[in-house]
Short mmCIF file of C-alpha atoms in Angstrom, two decimals:
data_model
loop_
_atom_site.label_atom_id
_atom_site.label_comp_id
_atom_site.label_asym_id
_atom_site.label_seq_id
_atom_site.Cartn_x
_atom_site.Cartn_y
_atom_site.Cartn_z
CA UNK W 15 33.08 -24.94 68.76
CA UNK W 16 36.31 -23.36 68.23
CA UNK W 17 36.24 -22.35 64.38
CA UNK W 18 32.80 -21.20 65.30
CA UNK W 19 33.88 -18.72 67.70
CA UNK W 20 37.01 -17.89 65.50
CA UNK W 21 34.90 -16.88 62.62
CA UNK W 22 33.64 -14.26 64.82
CA UNK W 23 36.54 -12.37 65.58
CA UNK W 24 40.18 -13.63 64.40
CA UNK W 25 41.17 -11.22 67.02
CA UNK W 26 39.76 -13.75 69.75
CA UNK W 27 41.97 -15.95 71.79
CA UNK W 28 40.96 -19.30 72.43
CA UNK W 29 42.15 -19.71 76.15
CA UNK W 30 40.64 -22.95 76.14
CA UNK W 31 37.48 -24.68 74.86
CA UNK W 32 36.23 -27.83 76.56
CA UNK W 33 33.14 -30.69 76.13
CA UNK W 34 32.56 -33.79 77.89
CA UNK W 35 34.51 -36.65 77.29
CA UNK W 36 37.63 -34.49 75.33
CA UNK W 37 39.51 -33.07 77.79
CA UNK W 38 40.86 -29.86 77.30
CA UNK W 39 43.90 -27.39 78.63
CA UNK W 40 42.69 -25.72 81.34
CA UNK W 41 40.29 -29.17 82.35
CA UNK W 42 36.98 -28.34 82.89
CA UNK W 43 34.86 -30.00 85.74
CA UNK W 44 34.12 -33.18 85.74
CA UNK W 45 30.54 -32.68 85.63
CA UNK W 46 30.46 -30.25 82.65
CA UNK W 47 28.61 -30.36 79.35
CA UNK W 48 30.61 -28.01 77.72
CA UNK W 49 32.97 -25.09 78.71
CA UNK W 50 35.53 -22.58 77.53
CA UNK W 51 37.52 -19.61 77.94
CA UNK W 52 37.76 -16.26 75.61
CA UNK W 53 40.12 -14.00 76.44
CA UNK W 54 38.75 -11.07 74.49
CA UNK W 55 39.96 -7.51 73.53
CA UNK W 56 38.72 -4.52 75.99
CA UNK W 57 36.61 -3.24 73.03
CA UNK W 58 33.11 -2.76 72.34
CA UNK W 59 33.03 -5.44 69.70
CA UNK W 60 33.74 -8.11 71.87
CA UNK W 61 30.32 -7.76 73.38
CA UNK W 62 28.56 -9.00 70.14
CA UNK W 63 31.94 -11.83 70.04
CA UNK W 64 30.70 -12.62 73.80
CA UNK W 65 26.70 -13.13 72.72
CA UNK W 66 27.86 -15.27 69.72
CA UNK W 67 29.62 -17.40 72.22
CA UNK W 68 26.55 -17.94 74.20
CA UNK W 69 24.10 -18.35 71.16
CA UNK W 70 26.18 -21.42 70.29
CA UNK W 71 25.17 -23.39 73.33
CA UNK W 72 21.91 -23.88 72.24
CA UNK W 73 22.27 -27.36 72.00
CA UNK W 74 22.36 -27.18 76.00
CA UNK W 75 19.51 -24.62 77.27
CA UNK W 76 16.54 -23.82 76.81
CA UNK W 77 15.59 -20.64 74.33
CA UNK W 78 14.17 -18.57 77.33
CA UNK W 79 17.76 -19.72 79.90
CA UNK W 80 19.60 -18.55 76.94
CA UNK W 81 18.09 -15.50 76.14
CA UNK W 82 18.53 -13.86 80.20
CA UNK W 83 22.16 -16.09 79.72
CA UNK W 84 23.09 -13.77 76.28
CA UNK W 85 21.17 -10.62 77.99
CA UNK W 86 23.21 -10.74 81.22
CA UNK W 87 26.23 -11.29 79.52
CA UNK W 88 25.52 -8.48 76.92
CA UNK W 89 25.32 -6.55 80.53
CA UNK W 90 28.55 -7.66 81.85
CA UNK W 91 30.45 -7.70 79.77
CA UNK W 92 29.75 -4.40 78.16
CA UNK W 93 30.72 -2.74 81.61
CA UNK W 94 33.87 -4.89 81.60
CA UNK W 95 34.90 -3.26 78.28
CA UNK W 96 33.83 0.12 79.21
CA UNK W 97 35.10 0.47 82.61
CA UNK W 98 37.41 -2.53 83.20
CA UNK W 99 40.20 -2.50 80.44
CA UNK W 100 42.02 0.86 81.68
CA UNK W 101 45.08 0.12 79.82
CA UNK W 102 45.48 0.07 75.59
CA UNK W 103 45.80 -3.61 75.23
CA UNK W 104 44.00 -5.10 78.72
CA UNK W 105 41.73 -8.30 78.07
CA UNK W 106 38.52 -9.35 79.62
CA UNK W 107 38.55 -13.02 80.19
CA UNK W 108 35.39 -14.65 79.93
CA UNK W 109 34.51 -18.47 81.51
CA UNK W 110 31.66 -20.21 80.97
CA UNK W 111 30.68 -23.82 82.35
CA UNK W 112 27.20 -25.23 81.90
CA UNK W 113 26.31 -28.16 83.88
CA UNK W 114 23.48 -30.54 83.22
CA UNK W 115 21.61 -27.90 86.14
CA UNK W 116 23.10 -24.63 85.94
CA UNK W 117 25.01 -22.23 83.10
CA UNK W 118 27.80 -20.28 85.55
CA UNK W 119 29.98 -17.69 83.51
CA UNK W 120 32.71 -15.49 85.07
CA UNK W 121 34.22 -12.37 83.52
CA UNK W 122 37.41 -11.31 84.51
CA UNK W 123 38.50 -7.69 84.11
CA UNK W 124 41.32 -5.02 85.26
CA UNK W 125 38.81 -2.15 86.38
CA UNK W 126 39.04 -0.14 89.72
CA UNK W 127 37.03 -2.65 92.52
CA UNK W 128 33.46 -1.49 91.84
CA UNK W 129 30.94 -2.04 94.48
CA UNK W 130 27.05 -3.31 93.09
CA UNK W 131 24.26 -1.16 94.46
CA UNK W 132 21.44 -2.34 92.48
CA UNK W 133 18.77 0.36 92.45
CA UNK W 134 15.75 0.74 89.80
CA UNK W 135 16.49 4.15 88.12
CA UNK W 136 14.55 6.99 88.42
CA UNK W 137 11.70 7.72 86.02
CA UNK W 138 13.72 9.91 82.95
CA UNK W 139 16.67 8.18 83.52
CA UNK W 140 18.83 6.97 81.08
CA UNK W 141 21.54 4.95 82.61
CA UNK W 142 22.03 2.26 85.51
CA UNK W 143 19.52 -0.32 84.01
CA UNK W 144 22.56 -3.09 83.22
CA UNK W 145 22.77 -4.20 86.89
CA UNK W 146 19.09 -4.14 87.50
CA UNK W 147 18.70 -6.24 84.75
CA UNK W 148 21.72 -8.72 85.87
CA UNK W 149 20.35 -9.08 89.33
CA UNK W 150 16.42 -9.55 87.69
CA UNK W 151 17.41 -12.27 85.30
CA UNK W 152 20.25 -14.46 86.81
CA UNK W 153 19.53 -16.88 89.07
CA UNK W 154 22.47 -15.47 91.20
CA UNK W 155 25.46 -13.43 90.50
CA UNK W 156 28.03 -11.90 92.78
CA UNK W 157 31.11 -9.61 92.23
CA UNK W 158 34.68 -10.62 93.88
CA UNK W 159 37.77 -8.08 93.48
CA UNK W 160 40.77 -9.91 93.26
CA UNK W 161 43.24 -7.50 93.22
CA UNK W 162 43.87 -6.37 89.61
CA UNK W 163 40.10 -6.41 88.92
CA UNK W 164 36.83 -7.22 89.22
CA UNK W 165 35.39 -10.96 88.66
CA UNK W 166 31.71 -10.99 88.01
CA UNK W 167 30.10 -14.78 87.84
CA UNK W 168 26.44 -15.33 87.39
CA UNK W 169 24.54 -18.13 86.53
CA UNK W 170 20.96 -19.25 85.06
CA UNK I 12 12.59 4.79 52.12
CA UNK I 13 16.45 5.14 52.74
CA UNK I 14 18.07 2.34 54.12
CA UNK I 15 21.17 2.28 55.39
CA UNK I 16 23.30 -0.30 58.02
CA UNK I 17 24.96 1.42 60.76
CA UNK I 18 27.46 -1.70 60.61
CA UNK I 19 27.32 -5.33 60.34
CA UNK I 20 25.18 -6.08 63.27
CA UNK I 21 22.48 -3.07 62.58
CA UNK I 22 20.50 -1.77 59.85
CA UNK I 23 17.97 1.08 59.96
CA UNK I 24 15.27 1.83 58.01
CA UNK I 25 13.64 5.32 57.53
CA UNK I 26 10.50 5.91 55.66
CA UNK I 27 8.83 9.48 55.94
CA UNK I 28 5.03 9.94 55.05
CA UNK I 29 4.66 13.37 54.02
CA UNK I 30 1.31 14.97 54.85
CA UNK I 31 -0.23 18.37 54.79
CA UNK I 32 0.26 18.69 59.09
CA UNK I 33 3.82 17.28 59.11
CA UNK I 34 5.75 14.21 58.43
CA UNK I 35 5.36 10.76 59.63
CA UNK I 36 8.57 9.53 60.20
CA UNK I 37 9.57 5.47 61.07
CA UNK I 38 12.55 4.40 62.00
CA UNK I 39 12.88 0.49 61.30
CA UNK I 40 15.40 -1.07 63.42
CA UNK I 41 16.98 -5.00 62.37
CA UNK I 42 19.95 -6.96 64.03
CA UNK I 43 21.26 -6.24 67.09
CA UNK I 44 20.99 -2.99 68.99
CA UNK I 45 23.80 -2.91 72.07
CA UNK I 46 26.92 -0.44 72.98
CA UNK I 47 28.35 -0.46 69.51
CA UNK I 48 25.68 1.45 67.65
CA UNK I 49 23.72 2.95 70.30
CA UNK I 50 25.33 6.15 69.51
CA UNK I 51 24.76 6.10 65.35
CA UNK I 52 21.41 5.45 66.43
CA UNK I 53 20.42 8.73 68.45
CA UNK I 54 22.65 10.55 65.92
CA UNK I 55 20.16 9.69 63.01
CA UNK I 56 16.93 10.11 65.60
CA UNK I 57 18.54 13.59 66.21
CA UNK I 58 19.26 14.63 63.08
CA UNK I 59 15.71 13.59 61.80
CA UNK I 60 14.18 15.72 64.82
CA UNK I 61 15.51 18.93 63.40
CA UNK I 62 13.54 21.73 61.78
CA UNK I 63 11.20 21.32 59.63
CA UNK I 64 10.35 18.63 62.61
CA UNK I 65 8.16 15.72 61.75
CA UNK I 66 4.48 15.27 63.32
CA UNK I 67 5.42 12.10 64.64
CA UNK I 68 7.99 9.27 65.16
CA UNK I 69 7.47 5.86 65.63
CA UNK I 70 10.68 3.50 66.28
CA UNK I 71 10.07 0.05 65.16
CA UNK I 72 11.83 -2.45 67.20
CA UNK I 73 9.77 -5.24 66.23
CA UNK I 74 12.60 -6.45 64.06
CA UNK I 75 15.53 -6.70 66.39
CA UNK I 76 17.01 -9.66 67.39
CA UNK I 77 18.74 -8.57 70.64
CA UNK I 78 18.86 -5.21 72.86
CA UNK I 79 20.66 -4.64 76.25
CA UNK I 80 20.51 -1.64 78.41
CA UNK I 81 23.44 0.24 76.02
CA UNK I 82 20.56 -0.11 73.26
CA UNK I 83 17.36 0.41 75.96
CA UNK I 84 19.96 3.96 76.82
CA UNK I 85 20.22 4.92 72.79
CA UNK I 86 16.12 4.42 72.77
CA UNK I 87 15.74 6.70 76.29
CA UNK I 88 18.07 9.00 74.62
CA UNK I 89 16.02 9.04 71.19
CA UNK I 90 13.10 9.57 73.72
CA UNK I 91 14.19 12.42 75.43
CA UNK I 92 15.32 14.26 72.14
CA UNK I 93 11.87 13.55 70.95
CA UNK I 94 10.47 15.41 73.75
CA UNK I 95 12.89 18.24 73.59
CA UNK I 96 11.57 18.55 70.37
CA UNK I 97 7.77 18.38 71.36
CA UNK I 98 7.80 15.53 68.60
CA UNK I 99 5.48 12.86 69.74
CA UNK I 100 7.63 8.97 69.74
CA UNK I 101 6.06 5.98 69.57
CA UNK I 102 8.37 2.40 69.82
CA UNK I 103 6.78 -0.56 67.78
CA UNK I 104 7.50 -3.72 69.46
CA UNK I 105 6.55 -7.38 69.23
CA UNK I 106 7.14 -10.10 72.36
CA UNK I 107 10.60 -10.83 72.64
CA UNK I 108 14.04 -9.87 73.29
CA UNK I 109 13.22 -6.55 73.14
CA UNK I 110 9.87 -6.66 75.65
CA UNK I 111 11.98 -8.65 77.91
CA UNK I 112 14.67 -5.98 78.21
CA UNK I 113 11.63 -3.15 78.52
CA UNK I 114 9.73 -5.30 81.38
CA UNK I 115 13.19 -6.44 83.42
CA UNK I 116 14.19 -3.01 83.23
CA UNK I 117 10.98 -2.09 84.38
CA UNK I 118 10.42 0.80 81.61
CA UNK I 119 7.68 -0.75 79.63
CA UNK I 120 5.55 2.41 81.18
CA UNK I 121 7.84 5.36 80.09
CA UNK I 122 6.91 5.21 76.20
CA UNK I 123 4.11 5.23 74.00
CA UNK I 124 3.31 2.74 71.79
CA UNK I 125 1.92 2.62 68.20
#
């Protein structure tokens, strides 16, 4: 797993990668099939890196769930690198835990607190679909303001 | 046929069929369409819409492996540019990640299809 992610982008910092039966730092929840944490640079190429990390979970998730997880991840990480990295060098932390019955991810940024009214864009709009897609495809999702940024958590 | 990689993630092939009443332009996309390449797609299509304008443009999305709402914004911007140029634009799609996104975003009916 670590080799796969590192091969995608050498600039990605792997804060922790874990598999059940081989405790990593930080230790994953005891019932996790797999968990990992990535610190992603606040630039657009990090969106594809986050998707590549999700695609590596194909052994644990059905194809439809993996497809939803990948799409939501792309939406949330895109939002984080566009709006949540105000200073050069800001990182986006991407945390994933897969359990037998659910897959959960959190994306932490350093942006201004944002509120998330989910509205269906009017005909002719070109913007505003990211949160709608997230809300439609996630089993649940939430936005927390951490004091220094936002934490968006979602599950499939 | 003019093929060109936009970057490592997306290829655009542009084919032009010349006709007496104008050209038919087909833009075939392969790879991932997301924030990293959205503007490249729009710029390429805006170039193709310049006079002498084509009779019709097809954006063939059936070869895409992935598209998110940033990619959708790019496609919608292309469609808007085509409307402003009064050039009909149609999408080519097959069931998969693109149709999942179009259906989820509720925009399937916003486009014409080939």
